[in-house]
PDB file of N, CA and C in Angstrom:
ATOM      1  N   LEU N   9      98.955 109.023  93.507  1.00  0.00           N
ATOM      2  CA  LEU N   9      98.840 109.141  95.066  1.00  0.00           C
ATOM      3  C   LEU N   9      97.803 108.017  95.539  1.00  0.00           C
ATOM      4  N   LEU N  10      96.775 108.120  94.567  1.00  0.00           N
ATOM      5  CA  LEU N  10      95.521 107.248  94.981  1.00  0.00           C
ATOM      6  C   LEU N  10      96.042 105.672  95.200  1.00  0.00           C
ATOM      7  N   SER N  11      96.562 105.293  93.908  1.00  0.00           N
ATOM      8  CA  SER N  11      97.364 104.089  93.791  1.00  0.00           C
ATOM      9  C   SER N  11      98.349 103.760  94.885  1.00  0.00           C
ATOM     10  N   ILE N  12      98.969 104.676  95.462  1.00  0.00           N
ATOM     11  CA  ILE N  12     100.148 104.321  96.528  1.00  0.00           C
ATOM     12  C   ILE N  12      99.219 103.847  97.687  1.00  0.00           C
ATOM     13  N   TYR N  13      98.031 104.768  97.913  1.00  0.00           N
ATOM     14  CA  TYR N  13      97.078 104.370  99.192  1.00  0.00           C
ATOM     15  C   TYR N  13      96.372 103.318  98.902  1.00  0.00           C
ATOM     16  N   TRP N  14      96.205 102.928  98.012  1.00  0.00           N
ATOM     17  CA  TRP N  14      95.340 101.412  97.557  1.00  0.00           C
ATOM     18  C   TRP N  14      96.440 100.315  97.792  1.00  0.00           C
ATOM     19  N   SER N  15      97.498 100.716  97.453  1.00  0.00           N
ATOM     20  CA  SER N  15      98.479  99.578  97.790  1.00  0.00           C
ATOM     21  C   SER N  15      98.898  99.083  98.896  1.00  0.00           C
ATOM     22  N   LEU N  16      99.236 100.221  99.769  1.00  0.00           N
ATOM     23  CA  LEU N  16      99.063 100.473 100.935  1.00  0.00           C
ATOM     24  C   LEU N  16      98.288  99.679 101.904  1.00  0.00           C
ATOM     25  N   LEU N  17      96.923 100.111 101.406  1.00  0.00           N
ATOM     26  CA  LEU N  17      95.558  99.315 102.089  1.00  0.00           C
ATOM     27  C   LEU N  17      95.677  97.846 102.062  1.00  0.00           C
ATOM     28  N   ILE N  18      95.900  97.322 100.495  1.00  0.00           N
ATOM     29  CA  ILE N  18      96.423  95.691 100.537  1.00  0.00           C
ATOM     30  C   ILE N  18      97.515  95.200 101.100  1.00  0.00           C
ATOM     31  N   PHE N  19      98.639  95.876 101.362  1.00  0.00           N
ATOM     32  CA  PHE N  19      99.741  95.619 101.919  1.00  0.00           C
ATOM     33  C   PHE N  19      99.610  95.319 103.469  1.00  0.00           C
ATOM     34  N   TRP N  20      98.911  96.198 103.951  1.00  0.00           N
ATOM     35  CA  TRP N  20      98.555  96.233 105.474  1.00  0.00           C
ATOM     36  C   TRP N  20      97.411  95.230 105.675  1.00  0.00           C
ATOM     37  N   ASN N  21      96.569  94.852 104.789  1.00  0.00           N
ATOM     38  CA  ASN N  21      95.501  93.749 104.927  1.00  0.00           C
ATOM     39  C   ASN N  21      94.136  94.615 105.760  1.00  0.00           C
ATOM     40  N   VAL N  22      94.150  95.936 105.509  1.00  0.00           N
ATOM     41  CA  VAL N  22      93.312  96.914 106.291  1.00  0.00           C
ATOM     42  C   VAL N  22      91.977  95.958 105.882  1.00  0.00           C
ATOM     43  N   GLY N  23      91.253  95.883 107.332  1.00  0.00           N
ATOM     44  CA  GLY N  23      89.917  95.185 107.164  1.00  0.00           C
ATOM     45  C   GLY N  23      89.825  93.526 107.080  1.00  0.00           C
ATOM     46  N   GLY N  24      90.854  93.010 106.762  1.00  0.00           N
ATOM     47  CA  GLY N  24      91.122  91.775 106.602  1.00  0.00           C
ATOM     48  C   GLY N  24      90.945  91.095 108.126  1.00  0.00           C
ATOM     49  N   GLY N  25      90.637  89.843 108.148  1.00  0.00           N
ATOM     50  CA  GLY N  25      90.419  89.222 109.369  1.00  0.00           C
ATOM     51  C   GLY N  25      89.658  87.904 109.433  1.00  0.00           C
ATOM     52  N   PHE N  26      89.045  87.734 110.739  1.00  0.00           N
ATOM     53  CA  PHE N  26      88.118  86.513 110.670  1.00  0.00           C
ATOM     54  C   PHE N  26      87.083  86.490 111.874  1.00  0.00           C
ATOM     55  N   ASN N  27      86.367  85.860 111.666  1.00  0.00           N
ATOM     56  CA  ASN N  27      84.937  85.500 112.562  1.00  0.00           C
ATOM     57  C   ASN N  27      85.275  84.493 113.084  1.00  0.00           C
ATOM     58  N   GLU N  28      85.206  84.251 114.360  1.00  0.00           N
ATOM     59  CA  GLU N  28      85.028  82.797 115.220  1.00  0.00           C
ATOM     60  C   GLU N  28      83.846  82.843 115.996  1.00  0.00           C
ATOM     61  N   PHE N  29      82.969  81.812 115.763  1.00  0.00           N
ATOM     62  CA  PHE N  29      81.992  81.270 116.313  1.00  0.00           C
ATOM     63  C   PHE N  29      82.072  79.953 117.335  1.00  0.00           C
ATOM     64  N   ASN N  30      82.273  80.038 118.479  1.00  0.00           N
ATOM     65  CA  ASN N  30      82.460  78.915 119.510  1.00  0.00           C
ATOM     66  C   ASN N  30      81.349  78.754 120.330  1.00  0.00           C
ATOM     67  N   LYS N  31      80.719  77.861 119.828  1.00  0.00           N
ATOM     68  CA  LYS N  31      79.593  77.060 120.708  1.00  0.00           C
ATOM     69  C   LYS N  31      80.049  76.175 122.159  1.00  0.00           C
ATOM     70  N   LYS N  32      81.181  75.857 122.322  1.00  0.00           N
ATOM     71  CA  LYS N  32      81.423  74.952 123.201  1.00  0.00           C
ATOM     72  C   LYS N  32      82.109  76.250 124.410  1.00  0.00           C
ATOM     73  N   GLU N  33      82.515  76.965 123.950  1.00  0.00           N
ATOM     74  CA  GLU N  33      83.118  78.036 124.814  1.00  0.00           C
ATOM     75  C   GLU N  33      82.309  79.242 125.143  1.00  0.00           C
ATOM     76  N   GLY N  34      81.340  79.350 124.124  1.00  0.00           N
ATOM     77  CA  GLY N  34      80.096  80.265 124.309  1.00  0.00           C
ATOM     78  C   GLY N  34      80.388  81.653 124.035  1.00  0.00           C
ATOM     79  N   PHE N  35      81.121  82.003 122.959  1.00  0.00           N
ATOM     80  CA  PHE N  35      81.483  83.183 122.503  1.00  0.00           C
ATOM     81  C   PHE N  35      81.652  83.285 120.930  1.00  0.00           C
ATOM     82  N   VAL N  36      81.723  84.538 120.797  1.00  0.00           N
ATOM     83  CA  VAL N  36      82.054  85.019 119.253  1.00  0.00           C
ATOM     84  C   VAL N  36      82.997  85.966 119.098  1.00  0.00           C
ATOM     85  N   ARG N  37      84.163  85.912 118.328  1.00  0.00           N
ATOM     86  CA  ARG N  37      85.265  86.784 118.293  1.00  0.00           C
ATOM     87  C   ARG N  37      85.308  87.301 116.977  1.00  0.00           C
ATOM     88  N   ILE N  38      85.431  88.457 116.792  1.00  0.00           N
ATOM     89  CA  ILE N  38      85.653  89.218 115.588  1.00  0.00           C
ATOM     90  C   ILE N  38      86.867  89.923 115.583  1.00  0.00           C
ATOM     91  N   PHE N  39      87.742  89.517 114.627  1.00  0.00           N
ATOM     92  CA  PHE N  39      89.140  90.123 114.464  1.00  0.00           C
ATOM     93  C   PHE N  39      89.407  90.818 113.064  1.00  0.00           C
ATOM     94  N   ARG N  40      90.027  92.025 113.265  1.00  0.00           N
ATOM     95  CA  ARG N  40      90.085  92.737 112.124  1.00  0.00           C
ATOM     96  C   ARG N  40      91.366  93.652 112.188  1.00  0.00           C
ATOM     97  N   TRP N  41      91.984  93.512 110.871  1.00  0.00           N
ATOM     98  CA  TRP N  41      93.607  94.600 110.949  1.00  0.00           C
ATOM     99  C   TRP N  41      92.822  95.798 110.740  1.00  0.00           C
ATOM    100  N   GLY N  42      93.596  96.805 111.352  1.00  0.00           N
ATOM    101  CA  GLY N  42      93.140  98.143 111.167  1.00  0.00           C
ATOM    102  C   GLY N  42      94.530  98.872 110.616  1.00  0.00           C
ATOM    103  N   TYR N  43      94.764 100.449 110.530  1.00  0.00           N
ATOM    104  CA  TYR N  43      95.995 100.809 109.947  1.00  0.00           C
ATOM    105  C   TYR N  43      97.048 100.640 110.823  1.00  0.00           C
ATOM    106  N   PRO N  44      98.016 100.801 110.510  1.00  0.00           N
ATOM    107  CA  PRO N  44      99.379 100.513 111.478  1.00  0.00           C
ATOM    108  C   PRO N  44      99.209 101.581 112.634  1.00  0.00           C
ATOM    109  N   GLY N  45      99.612 101.353 113.592  1.00  0.00           N
ATOM    110  CA  GLY N  45      99.654 102.176 114.902  1.00  0.00           C
ATOM    111  C   GLY N  45      99.407 101.362 115.985  1.00  0.00           C
ATOM    112  N   LYS N  46      99.363 102.067 117.048  1.00  0.00           N
ATOM    113  CA  LYS N  46      98.666 101.442 118.169  1.00  0.00           C
ATOM    114  C   LYS N  46      97.695 100.469 118.460  1.00  0.00           C
ATOM    115  N   ASN N  47      96.627 100.995 117.719  1.00  0.00           N
ATOM    116  CA  ASN N  47      95.372 100.370 117.774  1.00  0.00           C
ATOM    117  C   ASN N  47      95.308  99.552 116.463  1.00  0.00           C
ATOM    118  N   ARG N  48      96.110  98.785 116.018  1.00  0.00           N
ATOM    119  CA  ARG N  48      96.044  98.187 114.527  1.00  0.00           C
ATOM    120  C   ARG N  48      95.129  96.773 114.579  1.00  0.00           C
ATOM    121  N   LYS N  49      95.081  96.173 115.756  1.00  0.00           N
ATOM    122  CA  LYS N  49      94.307  95.238 116.095  1.00  0.00           C
ATOM    123  C   LYS N  49      92.896  95.442 116.370  1.00  0.00           C
ATOM    124  N   ILE N  50      92.219  95.093 115.805  1.00  0.00           N
ATOM    125  CA  ILE N  50      90.660  95.160 116.221  1.00  0.00           C
ATOM    126  C   ILE N  50      90.035  93.699 116.575  1.00  0.00           C
ATOM    127  N   ASP N  51      89.936  93.439 117.847  1.00  0.00           N
ATOM    128  CA  ASP N  51      89.768  92.023 118.596  1.00  0.00           C
ATOM    129  C   ASP N  51      88.400  92.183 119.524  1.00  0.00           C
ATOM    130  N   LEU N  52      87.212  91.864 119.120  1.00  0.00           N
ATOM    131  CA  LEU N  52      86.148  92.066 119.757  1.00  0.00           C
ATOM    132  C   LEU N  52      85.466  90.542 119.864  1.00  0.00           C
ATOM    133  N   SER N  53      84.892  90.501 121.406  1.00  0.00           N
ATOM    134  CA  SER N  53      84.361  88.928 122.004  1.00  0.00           C
ATOM    135  C   SER N  53      83.149  89.521 122.536  1.00  0.00           C
ATOM    136  N   TYR N  54      82.192  88.716 122.178  1.00  0.00           N
ATOM    137  CA  TYR N  54      80.830  88.389 122.724  1.00  0.00           C
ATOM    138  C   TYR N  54      80.422  87.260 123.321  1.00  0.00           C
ATOM    139  N   SER N  55      79.539  87.165 124.170  1.00  0.00           N
ATOM    140  CA  SER N  55      78.805  86.014 124.672  1.00  0.00           C
ATOM    141  C   SER N  55      77.968  85.487 123.617  1.00  0.00           C
ATOM    142  N   LEU N  56      77.545  84.256 123.362  1.00  0.00           N
ATOM    143  CA  LEU N  56      76.725  83.956 122.532  1.00  0.00           C
ATOM    144  C   LEU N  56      75.072  84.601 122.865  1.00  0.00           C
ATOM    145  N   LYS N  57      74.975  84.382 124.107  1.00  0.00           N
ATOM    146  CA  LYS N  57      73.731  84.883 124.810  1.00  0.00           C
ATOM    147  C   LYS N  57      73.355  86.272 124.147  1.00  0.00           C
ATOM    148  N   ASP N  58      74.225  87.156 124.023  1.00  0.00           N
ATOM    149  CA  ASP N  58      74.082  88.559 123.559  1.00  0.00           C
ATOM    150  C   ASP N  58      73.704  88.630 122.061  1.00  0.00           C
ATOM    151  N   ILE N  59      73.929  87.511 121.403  1.00  0.00           N
ATOM    152  CA  ILE N  59      73.288  87.580 119.866  1.00  0.00           C
ATOM    153  C   ILE N  59      71.689  87.681 119.767  1.00  0.00           C
ATOM    154  N   GLU N  60      71.093  88.435 119.149  1.00  0.00           N
ATOM    155  CA  GLU N  60      69.834  88.666 118.817  1.00  0.00           C
ATOM    156  C   GLU N  60      69.489  88.085 117.569  1.00  0.00           C
ATOM    157  N   ALA N  61      70.127  88.380 116.570  1.00  0.00           N
ATOM    158  CA  ALA N  61      69.708  87.939 115.305  1.00  0.00           C
ATOM    159  C   ALA N  61      71.021  88.187 114.194  1.00  0.00           C
ATOM    160  N   ILE N  62      70.804  87.534 113.180  1.00  0.00           N
ATOM    161  CA  ILE N  62      71.579  87.802 111.927  1.00  0.00           C
ATOM    162  C   ILE N  62      70.810  88.796 111.005  1.00  0.00           C
ATOM    163  N   ARG N  63      71.359  89.835 110.478  1.00  0.00           N
ATOM    164  CA  ARG N  63      70.625  90.695 109.728  1.00  0.00           C
ATOM    165  C   ARG N  63      71.511  90.771 108.277  1.00  0.00           C
ATOM    166  N   VAL N  64      70.595  90.475 107.097  1.00  0.00           N
ATOM    167  CA  VAL N  64      71.418  91.090 105.738  1.00  0.00           C
ATOM    168  C   VAL N  64      70.868  92.232 105.100  1.00  0.00           C
ATOM    169  N   GLU N  65      71.793  92.906 104.657  1.00  0.00           N
ATOM    170  CA  GLU N  65      71.482  94.305 104.288  1.00  0.00           C
ATOM    171  C   GLU N  65      71.696  94.022 102.725  1.00  0.00           C
ATOM    172  N   LEU N  66      71.059  94.609 101.829  1.00  0.00           N
ATOM    173  CA  LEU N  66      71.199  94.585 100.160  1.00  0.00           C
ATOM    174  C   LEU N  66      71.082  95.757  99.929  1.00  0.00           C
ATOM    175  N   LYS N  67      72.070  96.349  99.117  1.00  0.00           N
ATOM    176  CA  LYS N  67      72.070  97.611  98.631  1.00  0.00           C
ATOM    177  C   LYS N  67      71.905  97.450  96.942  1.00  0.00           C
ATOM    178  N   GLN N  68      71.290  97.802  96.206  1.00  0.00           N
ATOM    179  CA  GLN N  68      71.314  97.559  94.687  1.00  0.00           C
ATOM    180  C   GLN N  68      71.839  98.873  94.310  1.00  0.00           C
ATOM    181  N   GLY N  69      72.253  98.846  92.821  1.00  0.00           N
ATOM    182  CA  GLY N  69      72.915  99.889  92.164  1.00  0.00           C
ATOM    183  C   GLY N  69      74.247  99.655  91.544  1.00  0.00           C
ATOM    184  N   LEU N  70      74.598 100.890  91.132  1.00  0.00           N
ATOM    185  CA  LEU N  70      76.275 100.765  90.533  1.00  0.00           C
ATOM    186  C   LEU N  70      77.164 100.218  91.567  1.00  0.00           C
ATOM    187  N   ASP N  71      77.090 100.400  92.924  1.00  0.00           N
ATOM    188  CA  ASP N  71      78.230 100.051  93.897  1.00  0.00           C
ATOM    189  C   ASP N  71      77.285  98.912  94.691  1.00  0.00           C
ATOM    190  N   ALA N  72      76.728  98.247  94.335  1.00  0.00           N
ATOM    191  CA  ALA N  72      76.143  97.102  94.891  1.00  0.00           C
ATOM    192  C   ALA N  72      76.903  96.359  96.330  1.00  0.00           C
ATOM    193  N   GLN N  73      76.243  96.404  97.413  1.00  0.00           N
ATOM    194  CA  GLN N  73      76.676  96.036  98.606  1.00  0.00           C
ATOM    195  C   GLN N  73      75.815  95.193  99.224  1.00  0.00           C
ATOM    196  N   ARG N  74      76.363  94.060  99.909  1.00  0.00           N
ATOM    197  CA  ARG N  74      75.430  92.677 100.307  1.00  0.00           C
ATOM    198  C   ARG N  74      76.200  92.651 101.737  1.00  0.00           C
ATOM    199  N   THR N  75      75.706  92.864 102.851  1.00  0.00           N
ATOM    200  CA  THR N  75      76.454  92.690 104.264  1.00  0.00           C
ATOM    201  C   THR N  75      75.581  91.753 105.168  1.00  0.00           C
ATOM    202  N   ILE N  76      76.391  90.933 105.629  1.00  0.00           N
ATOM    203  CA  ILE N  76      75.860  90.354 107.130  1.00  0.00           C
ATOM    204  C   ILE N  76      76.168  90.940 108.348  1.00  0.00           C
ATOM    205  N   TYR N  77      75.134  91.429 109.167  1.00  0.00           N
ATOM    206  CA  TYR N  77      75.350  92.067 110.570  1.00  0.00           C
ATOM    207  C   TYR N  77      74.893  90.997 111.451  1.00  0.00           C
ATOM    208  N   LEU N  78      75.868  91.172 112.667  1.00  0.00           N
ATOM    209  CA  LEU N  78      75.561  90.409 113.616  1.00  0.00           C
ATOM    210  C   LEU N  78      74.803  91.181 114.625  1.00  0.00           C
ATOM    211  N   ARG N  79      73.669  91.155 114.965  1.00  0.00           N
ATOM    212  CA  ARG N  79      72.850  92.209 115.906  1.00  0.00           C
ATOM    213  C   ARG N  79      73.025  91.616 117.164  1.00  0.00           C
ATOM    214  N   LEU N  80      73.341  92.213 118.156  1.00  0.00           N
ATOM    215  CA  LEU N  80      73.503  92.344 119.273  1.00  0.00           C
ATOM    216  C   LEU N  80      72.281  92.831 120.243  1.00  0.00           C
ATOM    217  N   LYS N  81      72.265  92.495 121.699  1.00  0.00           N
ATOM    218  CA  LYS N  81      71.498  92.891 122.496  1.00  0.00           C
ATOM    219  C   LYS N  81      71.803  94.952 122.511  1.00  0.00           C
ATOM    220  N   GLY N  82      70.825  95.597 122.435  1.00  0.00           N
ATOM    221  CA  GLY N  82      70.743  96.980 122.733  1.00  0.00           C
ATOM    222  C   GLY N  82      71.129  97.548 121.236  1.00  0.00           C
ATOM    223  N   LYS N  83      70.649  96.576 120.213  1.00  0.00           N
ATOM    224  CA  LYS N  83      70.505  97.176 118.872  1.00  0.00           C
ATOM    225  C   LYS N  83      72.163  97.467 118.171  1.00  0.00           C
ATOM    226  N   ARG N  84      72.959  97.032 118.719  1.00  0.00           N
ATOM    227  CA  ARG N  84      74.441  97.021 118.201  1.00  0.00           C
ATOM    228  C   ARG N  84      74.860  96.070 117.003  1.00  0.00           C
ATOM    229  N   GLU N  85      74.727  96.481 115.833  1.00  0.00           N
ATOM    230  CA  GLU N  85      75.034  95.862 114.890  1.00  0.00           C
ATOM    231  C   GLU N  85      76.720  95.921 114.231  1.00  0.00           C
ATOM    232  N   ILE N  86      76.925  94.644 113.971  1.00  0.00           N
ATOM    233  CA  ILE N  86      78.580  94.285 113.815  1.00  0.00           C
ATOM    234  C   ILE N  86      78.562  93.749 112.154  1.00  0.00           C
ATOM    235  N   PRO N  87      79.239  94.534 111.409  1.00  0.00           N
ATOM    236  CA  PRO N  87      79.209  93.686 109.907  1.00  0.00           C
ATOM    237  C   PRO N  87      80.171  92.406 109.893  1.00  0.00           C
ATOM    238  N   LEU N  88      79.952  91.173 109.304  1.00  0.00           N
ATOM    239  CA  LEU N  88      80.673  90.149 109.702  1.00  0.00           C
ATOM    240  C   LEU N  88      81.260  89.689 108.211  1.00  0.00           C
ATOM    241  N   THR N  89      80.718  90.323 107.010  1.00  0.00           N
ATOM    242  CA  THR N  89      81.272  90.096 105.653  1.00  0.00           C
ATOM    243  C   THR N  89      82.625  90.974 105.465  1.00  0.00           C
ATOM    244  N   GLY N  90      83.510  90.141 104.887  1.00  0.00           N
ATOM    245  CA  GLY N  90      84.806  90.507 104.579  1.00  0.00           C
ATOM    246  C   GLY N  90      84.780  91.700 103.299  1.00  0.00           C
ATOM    247  N   ILE N  91      85.637  92.344 103.059  1.00  0.00           N
ATOM    248  CA  ILE N  91      86.161  93.100 101.915  1.00  0.00           C
ATOM    249  C   ILE N  91      86.638  92.343 100.809  1.00  0.00           C
ATOM    250  N   GLY N  92      86.676  92.923  99.535  1.00  0.00           N
ATOM    251  CA  GLY N  92      86.860  92.161  98.395  1.00  0.00           C
ATOM    252  C   GLY N  92      85.634  91.919  97.668  1.00  0.00           C
ATOM    253  N   GLN N  93      85.935  91.008  97.040  1.00  0.00           N
ATOM    254  CA  GLN N  93      84.944  90.855  95.820  1.00  0.00           C
ATOM    255  C   GLN N  93      83.597  90.479  96.601  1.00  0.00           C
ATOM    256  N   PRO N  94      82.361  91.347  96.130  1.00  0.00           N
ATOM    257  CA  PRO N  94      80.973  91.092  96.785  1.00  0.00           C
ATOM    258  C   PRO N  94      80.685  89.745  96.279  1.00  0.00           C
ATOM    259  N   LEU N  95      79.886  89.224  97.474  1.00  0.00           N
ATOM    260  CA  LEU N  95      79.185  87.787  97.313  1.00  0.00           C
ATOM    261  C   LEU N  95      77.974  87.965  96.327  1.00  0.00           C
ATOM    262  N   THR N  96      77.717  86.862  95.659  1.00  0.00           N
ATOM    263  CA  THR N  96      76.562  86.920  95.048  1.00  0.00           C
ATOM    264  C   THR N  96      75.237  86.748  96.101  1.00  0.00           C
ATOM    265  N   LEU N  97      74.207  87.094  95.354  1.00  0.00           N
ATOM    266  CA  LEU N  97      72.777  87.402  96.607  1.00  0.00           C
ATOM    267  C   LEU N  97      72.777  85.677  97.036  1.00  0.00           C
ATOM    268  N   LYS N  98      72.839  84.942  96.158  1.00  0.00           N
ATOM    269  CA  LYS N  98      72.548  83.472  96.583  1.00  0.00           C
ATOM    270  C   LYS N  98      73.594  83.027  97.546  1.00  0.00           C
ATOM    271  N   GLU N  99      74.785  83.372  97.547  1.00  0.00           N
ATOM    272  CA  GLU N  99      76.079  83.306  98.415  1.00  0.00           C
ATOM    273  C   GLU N  99      75.694  83.886  99.978  1.00  0.00           C
ATOM    274  N   ILE N 100      75.286  85.101  99.663  1.00  0.00           N
ATOM    275  CA  ILE N 100      75.280  85.903 101.154  1.00  0.00           C
ATOM    276  C   ILE N 100      73.806  85.283 101.547  1.00  0.00           C
ATOM    277  N   GLU N 101      73.030  84.961 101.176  1.00  0.00           N
ATOM    278  CA  GLU N 101      71.566  84.495 101.433  1.00  0.00           C
ATOM    279  C   GLU N 101      71.977  82.941 102.214  1.00  0.00           C
ATOM    280  N   LYS N 102      72.766  82.204 101.609  1.00  0.00           N
ATOM    281  CA  LYS N 102      73.129  80.906 102.125  1.00  0.00           C
ATOM    282  C   LYS N 102      73.833  81.223 103.371  1.00  0.00           C
ATOM    283  N   GLN N 103      74.876  81.899 103.540  1.00  0.00           N
ATOM    284  CA  GLN N 103      75.911  82.238 104.579  1.00  0.00           C
ATOM    285  C   GLN N 103      75.071  82.476 105.832  1.00  0.00           C
ATOM    286  N   ALA N 104      74.321  83.735 105.390  1.00  0.00           N
ATOM    287  CA  ALA N 104      73.518  84.182 106.305  1.00  0.00           C
ATOM    288  C   ALA N 104      72.468  83.265 107.045  1.00  0.00           C
ATOM    289  N   SER N 105      72.002  82.342 106.350  1.00  0.00           N
ATOM    290  CA  SER N 105      70.853  81.313 106.930  1.00  0.00           C
ATOM    291  C   SER N 105      71.619  80.198 107.483  1.00  0.00           C
ATOM    292  N   GLU N 106      72.839  79.637 107.184  1.00  0.00           N
ATOM    293  CA  GLU N 106      73.595  78.938 107.662  1.00  0.00           C
ATOM    294  C   GLU N 106      74.021  79.644 109.074  1.00  0.00           C
ATOM    295  N   LEU N 107      74.423  80.621 109.095  1.00  0.00           N
ATOM    296  CA  LEU N 107      74.840  81.377 110.340  1.00  0.00           C
ATOM    297  C   LEU N 107      73.744  81.363 111.499  1.00  0.00           C
ATOM    298  N   ALA N 108      72.797  81.837 110.750  1.00  0.00           N
ATOM    299  CA  ALA N 108      71.569  82.010 111.749  1.00  0.00           C
ATOM    300  C   ALA N 108      71.119  80.663 112.291  1.00  0.00           C
ATOM    301  N   ASN N 109      70.964  79.634 111.806  1.00  0.00           N
ATOM    302  CA  ASN N 109      70.892  78.071 111.899  1.00  0.00           C
ATOM    303  C   ASN N 109      71.764  77.711 112.959  1.00  0.00           C
ATOM    304  N   PHE N 110      73.069  77.878 112.914  1.00  0.00           N
ATOM    305  CA  PHE N 110      74.065  77.541 113.491  1.00  0.00           C
ATOM    306  C   PHE N 110      73.770  78.188 114.905  1.00  0.00           C
ATOM    307  N   LEU N 111      73.751  79.296 114.839  1.00  0.00           N
ATOM    308  CA  LEU N 111      73.652  80.213 116.472  1.00  0.00           C
ATOM    309  C   LEU N 111      72.232  80.136 116.931  1.00  0.00           C
ATOM    310  N   GLN N 112      71.375  79.488 116.323  1.00  0.00           N
ATOM    311  CA  GLN N 112      70.032  79.298 116.836  1.00  0.00           C
ATOM    312  C   GLN N 112      69.108  80.870 116.921  1.00  0.00           C
ATOM    313  N   VAL N 113      69.437  81.506 116.052  1.00  0.00           N
ATOM    314  CA  VAL N 113      68.791  83.185 116.157  1.00  0.00           C
ATOM    315  C   VAL N 113      68.056  83.509 114.672  1.00  0.00           C
ATOM    316  N   SER N 114      67.291  84.330 114.926  1.00  0.00           N
ATOM    317  CA  SER N 114      66.551  84.741 113.710  1.00  0.00           C
ATOM    318  C   SER N 114      67.330  85.335 112.795  1.00  0.00           C
ATOM    319  N   LEU N 115      66.746  85.244 111.277  1.00  0.00           N
ATOM    320  CA  LEU N 115      67.313  86.035 110.290  1.00  0.00           C
ATOM    321  C   LEU N 115      66.754  86.866 109.979  1.00  0.00           C
ATOM    322  N   GLU N 116      67.313  88.294 109.651  1.00  0.00           N
ATOM    323  CA  GLU N 116      66.178  89.431 109.416  1.00  0.00           C
ATOM    324  C   GLU N 116      66.816  89.884 108.149  1.00  0.00           C
ATOM    325  N   ALA N 117      65.883  90.526 107.231  1.00  0.00           N
ATOM    326  CA  ALA N 117      66.282  91.279 106.149  1.00  0.00           C
ATOM    327  C   ALA N 117      65.892  92.668 106.190  1.00  0.00           C
TER     328      ALA N 117
END
């Protein structure tokens, strides 16, 4: 039963999507696929002016997690890293640093 569930998640691409950072138009767009149904598409857009920082969260252990968050005004945080193979510490730091530099915001750990 669990293998069927995992197969469907992969088939539906749940959690898959993209991040778009458009300096010319002044917005960031975060798109993700959800579970099939009325709300399958998750499509969020924010003004670049609302971005306060890029934050990196590192959780060590057996199930290590490395996540890059987009921190918006009002302390709202949106995860930017995708699902799948976890990135190495070097890769996550490089991506977060480049993104913070591109957006001209601070990088927090």
